[in-house]
PDB file of C-alpha atoms and ligand atoms in Angstrom:
ATOM      1  CA  UNK A   1      10.986  18.521   2.155  1.00 98.00           C
ATOM      2  CA  UNK A   2       7.730  20.447   1.697  1.00 98.00           C
ATOM      3  CA  UNK A   3       4.755  18.200   0.948  1.00 98.00           C
ATOM      4  CA  UNK A   4       1.115  19.225   0.531  1.00 98.00           C
ATOM      5  CA  UNK A   5      -1.435  16.475   0.072  1.00 98.00           C
ATOM      6  CA  UNK A   6      -4.993  17.559  -0.843  1.00 98.00           C
ATOM      7  CA  UNK A   7      -4.778  20.607   1.396  1.00 98.00           C
ATOM      8  CA  UNK A   8      -7.763  22.870   2.039  1.00 98.00           C
ATOM      9  CA  UNK A   9      -7.747  26.017   4.155  1.00 98.00           C
ATOM     10  CA  UNK A  10     -10.994  27.690   5.114  1.00 98.00           C
ATOM     11  CA  UNK A  11     -10.783  30.798   7.317  1.00 97.00           C
ATOM     12  CA  UNK A  12     -13.310  31.420  10.043  1.00 95.00           C
ATOM     13  CA  UNK A  13     -14.949  33.973   7.757  1.00 95.00           C
ATOM     14  CA  UNK A  14     -15.928  30.983   5.600  1.00 95.00           C
ATOM     15  CA  UNK A  15     -13.531  32.008   2.838  1.00 95.00           C
ATOM     16  CA  UNK A  16     -11.780  29.029   1.253  1.00 96.00           C
ATOM     17  CA  UNK A  17      -8.240  30.347   0.662  1.00 98.00           C
ATOM     18  CA  UNK A  18      -6.752  27.016  -0.503  1.00 98.00           C
ATOM     19  CA  UNK A  19      -8.573  24.207  -2.279  1.00 98.00           C
ATOM     20  CA  UNK A  20      -7.196  20.737  -2.800  1.00 98.00           C
ATOM     21  CA  UNK A  21      -3.563  21.823  -3.116  1.00 98.00           C
ATOM     22  CA  UNK A  22      -1.001  19.051  -3.639  1.00 98.00           C
ATOM     23  CA  UNK A  23       2.692  19.388  -4.443  1.00 98.00           C
ATOM     24  CA  UNK A  24       6.076  18.131  -3.331  1.00 97.00           C
ATOM     25  CA  UNK A  25       9.191  20.254  -3.094  1.00 98.00           C
ATOM     26  CA  UNK A  26      12.238  18.035  -2.741  1.00 97.00           C
ATOM     27  CA  UNK A  27      15.195  18.729  -0.516  1.00 98.00           C
ATOM     28  CA  UNK A  28      17.501  21.198  -2.275  1.00 98.00           C
ATOM     29  CA  UNK A  29      14.843  22.335  -4.764  1.00 98.00           C
ATOM     30  CA  UNK A  30      13.995  25.986  -5.441  1.00 98.00           C
ATOM     31  CA  UNK A  31      10.586  27.063  -6.730  1.00 98.00           C
ATOM     32  CA  UNK A  32       8.346  30.093  -7.103  1.00 98.00           C
ATOM     33  CA  UNK A  33       4.755  30.548  -6.073  1.00 98.00           C
ATOM     34  CA  UNK A  34       2.819  32.913  -8.333  1.00 97.00           C
ATOM     35  CA  UNK A  35      -0.745  34.119  -8.663  1.00 95.00           C
ATOM     36  CA  UNK A  36      -2.800  37.284  -8.333  1.00 93.00           C
ATOM     37  CA  UNK A  37      -3.315  39.076  -5.075  1.00 92.00           C
ATOM     38  CA  UNK A  38      -5.728  36.994  -2.991  1.00 94.00           C
ATOM     39  CA  UNK A  39      -4.841  33.733  -4.759  1.00 96.00           C
ATOM     40  CA  UNK A  40      -3.652  32.123  -1.524  1.00 97.00           C
ATOM     41  CA  UNK A  41       0.142  32.505  -1.647  1.00 96.00           C
ATOM     42  CA  UNK A  42       0.575  33.902   1.859  1.00 96.00           C
ATOM     43  CA  UNK A  43      -1.854  31.355   3.244  1.00 97.00           C
ATOM     44  CA  UNK A  44       0.217  28.533   1.750  1.00 98.00           C
ATOM     45  CA  UNK A  45       3.403  29.946   3.316  1.00 97.00           C
ATOM     46  CA  UNK A  46       1.643  30.347   6.672  1.00 97.00           C
ATOM     47  CA  UNK A  47       0.626  26.679   6.617  1.00 98.00           C
ATOM     48  CA  UNK A  48       4.282  25.693   6.146  1.00 98.00           C
ATOM     49  CA  UNK A  49       5.278  27.774   9.189  1.00 96.00           C
ATOM     50  CA  UNK A  50       2.273  26.510  11.127  1.00 96.00           C
ATOM     51  CA  UNK A  51       0.990  30.066  11.567  1.00 94.00           C
ATOM     52  CA  UNK A  52      -2.258  28.639  10.203  1.00 95.00           C
ATOM     53  CA  UNK A  53      -3.505  25.051  10.261  1.00 95.00           C
ATOM     54  CA  UNK A  54      -4.997  23.172   7.290  1.00 97.00           C
ATOM     55  CA  UNK A  55      -8.735  22.542   7.495  1.00 97.00           C
ATOM     56  CA  UNK A  56      -8.322  19.299   5.522  1.00 97.00           C
ATOM     57  CA  UNK A  57      -5.443  17.399   3.956  1.00 98.00           C
ATOM     58  CA  UNK A  58      -1.863  16.921   5.038  1.00 98.00           C
ATOM     59  CA  UNK A  59       1.151  19.213   5.293  1.00 98.00           C
ATOM     60  CA  UNK A  60       4.520  17.527   5.855  1.00 98.00           C
ATOM     61  CA  UNK A  61       7.662  19.572   6.467  1.00 98.00           C
ATOM     62  CA  UNK A  62      11.008  17.765   6.638  1.00 96.00           C
ATOM     63  CA  UNK A  63       9.196  14.615   7.710  1.00 95.00           C
ATOM     64  CA  UNK A  64       7.046  16.370  10.320  1.00 96.00           C
ATOM     65  CA  UNK A  65       3.300  15.925   9.919  1.00 96.00           C
ATOM     66  CA  UNK A  66       2.006  19.378  10.868  1.00 97.00           C
ATOM     67  CA  UNK A  67      -1.513  18.055  11.494  1.00 91.00           C
ATOM     68  CA  UNK A  68      -0.132  16.089  14.416  1.00 91.00           C
ATOM     69  CA  UNK A  69       2.418  18.609  15.645  1.00 95.00           C
ATOM     70  CA  UNK A  70       1.735  19.632  19.238  1.00 94.00           C
ATOM     71  CA  UNK A  71       1.805  23.348  19.942  1.00 93.00           C
ATOM     72  CA  UNK A  72       4.845  22.966  22.188  1.00 96.00           C
ATOM     73  CA  UNK A  73       6.814  21.521  19.258  1.00 95.00           C
ATOM     74  CA  UNK A  74       6.087  24.411  16.893  1.00 96.00           C
ATOM     75  CA  UNK A  75       9.327  26.265  17.862  1.00 92.00           C
ATOM     76  CA  UNK A  76      11.256  23.157  16.761  1.00 92.00           C
ATOM     77  CA  UNK A  77       9.595  23.416  13.331  1.00 96.00           C
ATOM     78  CA  UNK A  78      10.209  27.166  13.087  1.00 94.00           C
ATOM     79  CA  UNK A  79      13.950  26.717  13.628  1.00 92.00           C
ATOM     80  CA  UNK A  80      14.054  24.743  10.397  1.00 96.00           C
ATOM     81  CA  UNK A  81      12.542  27.609   8.411  1.00 97.00           C
ATOM     82  CA  UNK A  82      14.057  30.994   7.586  1.00 96.00           C
ATOM     83  CA  UNK A  83      11.524  33.600   6.460  1.00 96.00           C
ATOM     84  CA  UNK A  84      12.040  36.765   4.408  1.00 95.00           C
ATOM     85  CA  UNK A  85       9.266  39.379   4.204  1.00 87.00           C
ATOM     86  CA  UNK A  86       8.632  42.088   1.636  1.00 85.00           C
ATOM     87  CA  UNK A  87       8.905  44.838   4.246  1.00 82.00           C
ATOM     88  CA  UNK A  88      11.831  42.977   5.892  1.00 80.00           C
ATOM     89  CA  UNK A  89      10.483  43.684   9.416  1.00 88.00           C
ATOM     90  CA  UNK A  90      13.767  45.050  10.721  1.00 94.00           C
ATOM     91  CA  UNK A  91      14.264  46.834  14.032  1.00 95.00           C
ATOM     92  CA  UNK A  92      15.347  50.353  13.130  1.00 95.00           C
ATOM     93  CA  UNK A  93      16.684  51.246  16.565  1.00 95.00           C
ATOM     94  CA  UNK A  94      19.167  48.347  16.469  1.00 96.00           C
ATOM     95  CA  UNK A  95      22.345  47.844  14.470  1.00 97.00           C
ATOM     96  CA  UNK A  96      22.588  45.586  11.433  1.00 98.00           C
ATOM     97  CA  UNK A  97      24.521  43.131  13.622  1.00 97.00           C
ATOM     98  CA  UNK A  98      21.833  43.096  16.330  1.00 97.00           C
ATOM     99  CA  UNK A  99      19.065  42.578  13.788  1.00 97.00           C
ATOM    100  CA  UNK A 100      20.768  39.518  12.337  1.00 98.00           C
ATOM    101  CA  UNK A 101      21.736  38.184  15.779  1.00 97.00           C
ATOM    102  CA  UNK A 102      18.165  38.343  17.097  1.00 95.00           C
ATOM    103  CA  UNK A 103      17.040  34.766  16.241  1.00 93.00           C
ATOM    104  CA  UNK A 104      20.196  33.358  17.857  1.00 96.00           C
ATOM    105  CA  UNK A 105      19.779  35.470  21.000  1.00 95.00           C
ATOM    106  CA  UNK A 106      16.199  34.186  21.288  1.00 91.00           C
ATOM    107  CA  UNK A 107      17.477  30.624  20.863  1.00 89.00           C
ATOM    108  CA  UNK A 108      19.886  31.223  23.763  1.00 92.00           C
ATOM    109  CA  UNK A 109      23.094  30.659  21.794  1.00 94.00           C
ATOM    110  CA  UNK A 110      26.454  31.497  23.441  1.00 94.00           C
ATOM    111  CA  UNK A 111      27.666  35.045  22.587  1.00 90.00           C
ATOM    112  CA  UNK A 112      30.931  33.901  20.945  1.00 89.00           C
ATOM    113  CA  UNK A 113      29.014  31.513  18.692  1.00 95.00           C
ATOM    114  CA  UNK A 114      26.552  34.277  17.853  1.00 97.00           C
ATOM    115  CA  UNK A 115      29.377  36.527  16.628  1.00 96.00           C
ATOM    116  CA  UNK A 116      30.708  33.816  14.345  1.00 96.00           C
ATOM    117  CA  UNK A 117      27.310  32.957  12.872  1.00 97.00           C
ATOM    118  CA  UNK A 118      26.228  36.588  12.380  1.00 97.00           C
ATOM    119  CA  UNK A 119      29.450  37.472  10.554  1.00 97.00           C
ATOM    120  CA  UNK A 120      29.175  34.363   8.365  1.00 96.00           C
ATOM    121  CA  UNK A 121      25.615  35.380   7.420  1.00 97.00           C
ATOM    122  CA  UNK A 122      26.542  39.041   6.786  1.00 97.00           C
ATOM    123  CA  UNK A 123      29.467  37.902   4.682  1.00 96.00           C
ATOM    124  CA  UNK A 124      27.184  35.776   2.499  1.00 95.00           C
ATOM    125  CA  UNK A 125      24.910  38.746   1.738  1.00 95.00           C
ATOM    126  CA  UNK A 126      27.830  41.161   1.238  1.00 95.00           C
ATOM    127  CA  UNK A 127      27.201  43.360   4.273  1.00 96.00           C
ATOM    128  CA  UNK A 128      30.088  42.470   6.560  1.00 95.00           C
ATOM    129  CA  UNK A 129      31.447  46.023   6.484  1.00 97.00           C
ATOM    130  CA  UNK A 130      28.098  47.506   7.605  1.00 97.00           C
ATOM    131  CA  UNK A 131      27.424  45.557  10.791  1.00 97.00           C
ATOM    132  CA  UNK A 132      27.646  48.625  13.063  1.00 97.00           C
ATOM    133  CA  UNK A 133      25.249  50.800  11.042  1.00 97.00           C
ATOM    134  CA  UNK A 134      21.509  50.925  11.611  1.00 97.00           C
ATOM    135  CA  UNK A 135      19.197  49.731   8.817  1.00 96.00           C
ATOM    136  CA  UNK A 136      17.950  53.308   8.185  1.00 94.00           C
ATOM    137  CA  UNK A 137      21.406  54.210   6.875  1.00 94.00           C
ATOM    138  CA  UNK A 138      21.213  51.505   4.192  1.00 95.00           C
ATOM    139  CA  UNK A 139      19.434  51.327   0.840  1.00 93.00           C
ATOM    140  CA  UNK A 140      16.274  49.288   0.193  1.00 91.00           C
ATOM    141  CA  UNK A 141      18.263  46.502  -1.433  1.00 93.00           C
ATOM    142  CA  UNK A 142      20.701  46.398   1.466  1.00 95.00           C
ATOM    143  CA  UNK A 143      17.850  46.318   3.968  1.00 95.00           C
ATOM    144  CA  UNK A 144      16.423  43.309   2.187  1.00 94.00           C
ATOM    145  CA  UNK A 145      19.867  41.666   2.430  1.00 95.00           C
ATOM    146  CA  UNK A 146      19.775  42.186   6.199  1.00 96.00           C
ATOM    147  CA  UNK A 147      16.415  40.422   6.226  1.00 96.00           C
ATOM    148  CA  UNK A 148      17.927  37.536   4.283  1.00 96.00           C
ATOM    149  CA  UNK A 149      20.965  37.331   6.583  1.00 97.00           C
ATOM    150  CA  UNK A 150      18.618  37.176   9.574  1.00 97.00           C
ATOM    151  CA  UNK A 151      16.592  34.419   7.896  1.00 96.00           C
ATOM    152  CA  UNK A 152      19.630  32.210   7.262  1.00 96.00           C
ATOM    153  CA  UNK A 153      21.698  32.967  10.375  1.00 97.00           C
ATOM    154  CA  UNK A 154      20.781  29.695  12.102  1.00 94.00           C
ATOM    155  CA  UNK A 155      21.317  27.743   8.849  1.00 95.00           C
ATOM    156  CA  UNK A 156      17.767  26.526   8.343  1.00 96.00           C
ATOM    157  CA  UNK A 157      17.264  23.786   5.720  1.00 98.00           C
ATOM    158  CA  UNK A 158      14.232  25.706   4.359  1.00 98.00           C
ATOM    159  CA  UNK A 159      14.018  29.313   3.221  1.00 98.00           C
ATOM    160  CA  UNK A 160      10.642  30.960   2.500  1.00 98.00           C
ATOM    161  CA  UNK A 161      10.091  34.437   1.103  1.00 97.00           C
ATOM    162  CA  UNK A 162       6.869  36.417   0.618  1.00 95.00           C
ATOM    163  CA  UNK A 163       7.306  38.992  -2.190  1.00 94.00           C
ATOM    164  CA  UNK A 164      10.948  39.672  -1.255  1.00 93.00           C
ATOM    165  CA  UNK A 165      11.500  42.017  -4.226  1.00 92.00           C
ATOM    166  CA  UNK A 166       8.157  43.829  -4.020  1.00 87.00           C
ATOM    167  CA  UNK A 167       9.715  47.203  -3.242  1.00 81.00           C
ATOM    168  CA  UNK A 168      12.872  46.954  -5.360  1.00 88.00           C
ATOM    169  CA  UNK A 169      13.775  48.014  -8.904  1.00 91.00           C
ATOM    170  CA  UNK A 170      14.515  45.307 -11.531  1.00 92.00           C
ATOM    171  CA  UNK A 171      18.303  45.347 -11.100  1.00 92.00           C
ATOM    172  CA  UNK A 172      18.155  44.987  -7.311  1.00 92.00           C
ATOM    173  CA  UNK A 173      15.367  42.411  -7.580  1.00 93.00           C
ATOM    174  CA  UNK A 174      17.544  40.294  -9.817  1.00 94.00           C
ATOM    175  CA  UNK A 175      20.458  40.537  -7.363  1.00 93.00           C
ATOM    176  CA  UNK A 176      18.239  39.463  -4.486  1.00 93.00           C
ATOM    177  CA  UNK A 177      16.998  36.436  -6.484  1.00 95.00           C
ATOM    178  CA  UNK A 178      20.616  35.478  -7.232  1.00 95.00           C
ATOM    179  CA  UNK A 179      21.292  35.585  -3.522  1.00 95.00           C
ATOM    180  CA  UNK A 180      18.473  33.100  -2.893  1.00 96.00           C
ATOM    181  CA  UNK A 181      19.971  30.990  -5.669  1.00 97.00           C
ATOM    182  CA  UNK A 182      23.312  30.927  -3.818  1.00 95.00           C
ATOM    183  CA  UNK A 183      21.701  29.567  -0.668  1.00 96.00           C
ATOM    184  CA  UNK A 184      19.873  27.024  -2.793  1.00 97.00           C
ATOM    185  CA  UNK A 185      23.227  26.019  -4.329  1.00 96.00           C
ATOM    186  CA  UNK A 186      24.488  24.904  -0.909  1.00 96.00           C
ATOM    187  CA  UNK A 187      21.436  22.707  -0.391  1.00 97.00           C
ATOM    188  CA  UNK A 188      18.782  24.971   1.118  1.00 98.00           C
ATOM    189  CA  UNK A 189      15.216  24.277  -0.097  1.00 98.00           C
ATOM    190  CA  UNK A 190      13.757  27.611  -1.258  1.00 98.00           C
ATOM    191  CA  UNK A 191      10.150  28.662  -1.913  1.00 98.00           C
ATOM    192  CA  UNK A 192       9.457  32.260  -2.965  1.00 98.00           C
ATOM    193  CA  UNK A 193       6.037  33.871  -3.456  1.00 97.00           C
ATOM    194  CA  UNK A 194       6.336  36.529  -6.132  1.00 94.00           C
ATOM    195  CA  UNK A 195       4.240  38.107  -8.860  1.00 87.00           C
ATOM    196  CA  UNK A 196       7.302  39.460 -10.660  1.00 90.00           C
ATOM    197  CA  UNK A 197       6.722  37.117 -13.610  1.00 91.00           C
ATOM    198  CA  UNK A 198       9.321  38.763 -15.875  1.00 91.00           C
ATOM    199  CA  UNK A 199      12.075  38.153 -13.394  1.00 93.00           C
ATOM    200  CA  UNK A 200      11.180  34.673 -12.208  1.00 93.00           C
ATOM    201  CA  UNK A 201      10.329  33.211 -15.606  1.00 92.00           C
ATOM    202  CA  UNK A 202      13.878  34.012 -16.694  1.00 92.00           C
ATOM    203  CA  UNK A 203      15.347  31.936 -13.887  1.00 93.00           C
ATOM    204  CA  UNK A 204      14.476  28.570 -15.406  1.00 94.00           C
ATOM    205  CA  UNK A 205      13.042  27.206 -12.176  1.00 96.00           C
ATOM    206  CA  UNK A 206       9.774  25.562 -11.259  1.00 97.00           C
ATOM    207  CA  UNK A 207       6.791  27.892 -10.995  1.00 97.00           C
ATOM    208  CA  UNK A 208       3.607  26.944  -9.180  1.00 97.00           C
ATOM    209  CA  UNK A 209       0.588  29.073  -9.993  1.00 97.00           C
ATOM    210  CA  UNK A 210      -2.289  29.542  -7.592  1.00 97.00           C
ATOM    211  CA  UNK A 211      -5.621  30.803  -8.850  1.00 97.00           C
ATOM    212  CA  UNK A 212      -8.478  31.364  -6.399  1.00 96.00           C
ATOM    213  CA  UNK A 213      -6.906  28.915  -3.980  1.00 97.00           C
ATOM    214  CA  UNK A 214      -6.258  26.128  -6.483  1.00 98.00           C
ATOM    215  CA  UNK A 215      -2.915  25.067  -7.934  1.00 97.00           C
ATOM    216  CA  UNK A 216      -3.484  25.597 -11.650  1.00 96.00           C
ATOM    217  CA  UNK A 217       0.019  25.087 -13.016  1.00 92.00           C
ATOM    218  CA  UNK A 218       3.332  23.671 -11.857  1.00 93.00           C
ATOM    219  CA  UNK A 219       6.495  23.267 -13.867  1.00 93.00           C
ATOM    220  CA  UNK A 220       9.441  24.993 -15.499  1.00 93.00           C
ATOM    221  CA  UNK A 221       8.177  27.533 -18.071  1.00 85.00           C
ATOM    222  CA  UNK A 222       9.249  26.876 -21.675  1.00 78.00           C
TER     223      UNK A 222
HETATM  224  P1  LIG B   1      -2.133  36.151  -1.544  1.00 64.62           P
HETATM  225  O1  LIG B   1      -0.959  36.024  -0.633  1.00 64.62           O
HETATM  226  O2  LIG B   1      -2.020  35.332  -2.782  1.00 64.62           O
HETATM  227  O3  LIG B   1      -2.465  37.584  -1.860  1.00 64.62           O
HETATM  228  P2  LIG B   1      -3.705  35.312   0.759  1.00 64.62           P
HETATM  229  O4  LIG B   1      -3.267  33.958   1.113  1.00 64.62           O
HETATM  230  O5  LIG B   1      -3.207  36.452   1.556  1.00 64.62           O
HETATM  231  O6  LIG B   1      -3.409  35.563  -0.795  1.00 64.62           O
HETATM  232  O7  LIG B   1      -5.301  35.391   0.788  1.00 64.62           O
HETATM  233  C1  LIG B   1      -6.123  34.429   0.115  1.00 64.62           C
HETATM  234  C2  LIG B   1      -7.574  34.752   0.424  1.00 64.62           C
HETATM  235  O8  LIG B   1      -7.850  34.471   1.792  1.00 64.62           O
HETATM  236  C3  LIG B   1      -7.937  36.206   0.208  1.00 64.62           C
HETATM  237  O9  LIG B   1      -9.240  36.265  -0.316  1.00 64.62           O
HETATM  238  C4  LIG B   1      -7.904  36.799   1.596  1.00 64.62           C
HETATM  239  O10 LIG B   1      -8.781  37.878   1.720  1.00 64.62           O
HETATM  240  C5  LIG B   1      -8.333  35.623   2.451  1.00 64.62           C
HETATM  241  N1  LIG B   1      -7.729  35.675   3.816  1.00 64.62           N
HETATM  242  C6  LIG B   1      -6.420  35.751   4.105  1.00 64.62           C
HETATM  243  N2  LIG B   1      -6.227  35.748   5.437  1.00 64.62           N
HETATM  244  C7  LIG B   1      -7.452  35.670   6.002  1.00 64.62           C
HETATM  245  C8  LIG B   1      -7.928  35.617   7.342  1.00 64.62           C
HETATM  246  N3  LIG B   1      -7.094  35.650   8.403  1.00 64.62           N
HETATM  247  N4  LIG B   1      -9.273  35.532   7.541  1.00 64.62           N
HETATM  248  C9  LIG B   1     -10.116  35.488   6.491  1.00 64.62           C
HETATM  249  N5  LIG B   1      -9.734  35.527   5.209  1.00 64.62           N
HETATM  250  C10 LIG B   1      -8.420  35.614   4.957  1.00 64.62           C
HETATM  251  P1  LIG B   2      30.370  27.535  10.263  1.00 64.62           P
HETATM  252  O1  LIG B   2      31.763  27.983  10.502  1.00 64.62           O
HETATM  253  O2  LIG B   2      29.484  27.757  11.453  1.00 64.62           O
HETATM  254  O3  LIG B   2      30.229  26.159   9.697  1.00 64.62           O
HETATM  255  P2  LIG B   2      29.683  28.838   7.675  1.00 64.62           P
HETATM  256  O4  LIG B   2      28.785  29.986   7.571  1.00 64.62           O
HETATM  257  O5  LIG B   2      31.057  28.994   7.109  1.00 64.62           O
HETATM  258  O6  LIG B   2      29.739  28.573   9.230  1.00 64.62           O
HETATM  259  O7  LIG B   2      28.900  27.632   6.995  1.00 64.62           O
HETATM  260  C1  LIG B   2      29.414  26.435   6.509  1.00 64.62           C
HETATM  261  C2  LIG B   2      28.677  26.023   5.230  1.00 64.62           C
HETATM  262  O8  LIG B   2      27.275  25.872   5.421  1.00 64.62           O
HETATM  263  C3  LIG B   2      28.823  27.035   4.108  1.00 64.62           C
HETATM  264  O9  LIG B   2      29.265  26.352   2.933  1.00 64.62           O
HETATM  265  C4  LIG B   2      27.425  27.583   3.949  1.00 64.62           C
HETATM  266  O10 LIG B   2      27.247  28.083   2.665  1.00 64.62           O
HETATM  267  C5  LIG B   2      26.604  26.374   4.262  1.00 64.62           C
HETATM  268  N1  LIG B   2      25.166  26.552   4.540  1.00 64.62           N
HETATM  269  C6  LIG B   2      24.249  25.547   4.436  1.00 64.62           C
HETATM  270  N2  LIG B   2      23.041  25.962   4.722  1.00 64.62           N
HETATM  271  C7  LIG B   2      23.133  27.288   5.002  1.00 64.62           C
HETATM  272  C8  LIG B   2      22.178  28.297   5.349  1.00 64.62           C
HETATM  273  N3  LIG B   2      20.869  28.056   5.468  1.00 64.62           N
HETATM  274  N4  LIG B   2      22.639  29.541   5.588  1.00 64.62           N
HETATM  275  C9  LIG B   2      23.931  29.793   5.482  1.00 64.62           C
HETATM  276  N5  LIG B   2      24.872  28.902   5.145  1.00 64.62           N
HETATM  277  C10 LIG B   2      24.483  27.651   4.890  1.00 64.62           C
END
């Protein structure tokens, strides 16, 4: 589902953020991306979303060769990928419902279908009763759940997250990871960048470690 083949990414500054990175994440797999700040985690996620383009090597997402993807087809790729950010990037002057509905409104979905999808997504993250509130009225953990509901509302086959538990305490972090696990259990391919090693090493899933742009380890920790 997510394939990197000898991928290099050099920014215009000359900095080589990724060097010869190769891996394959199969459909329905869930894995973590670890590594110190500056190791290249965000860059790798940006290549998957085609927010950046590889300098060398091949990136394939759900059978799409991103090297050959025309700019006008990028929205088609993006609809396959739900993204969760550390700071959740919510709109604080809109309701929980409106925040989650946003990707569907942009897609031009019919209003009655939007209602059904938004409530299904809010139900999955346990926030159905809070749809009329604004995000400010909710806790940090609940705000992250809104971000997750928004990421999955159009049922993408791929879910990416960049430090989704960065601002949460251990208990809430663990709950958020379990939520990702639930989406993975229904077949969604999940890749999460995180440096919360305590938490993710307990999950028994594949960990890929980046160090100065190179993939130095990949596998399930013992
Ligand atoms: P991580 O997410 O692991 O912290 P990043 O992928 O954000 O790492 O960054 C990897 C390296 O690339 C860092 O040294 C960073 O400064 C550099 N970098 C990231 N984005 C850019 C950019 N747009 N232009 C130049 N250098 C960048
Ligand atoms: P609908 O009535 O539109 O089919 P549901 O939300 O009830 O809506 O979804 C049907 C099934 O799809 C559920 O079992 C759900 O867990 C699953 N599913 C698969 N991929 C996703 C995803 N990315 N986000 C949410 N649900 C998903």
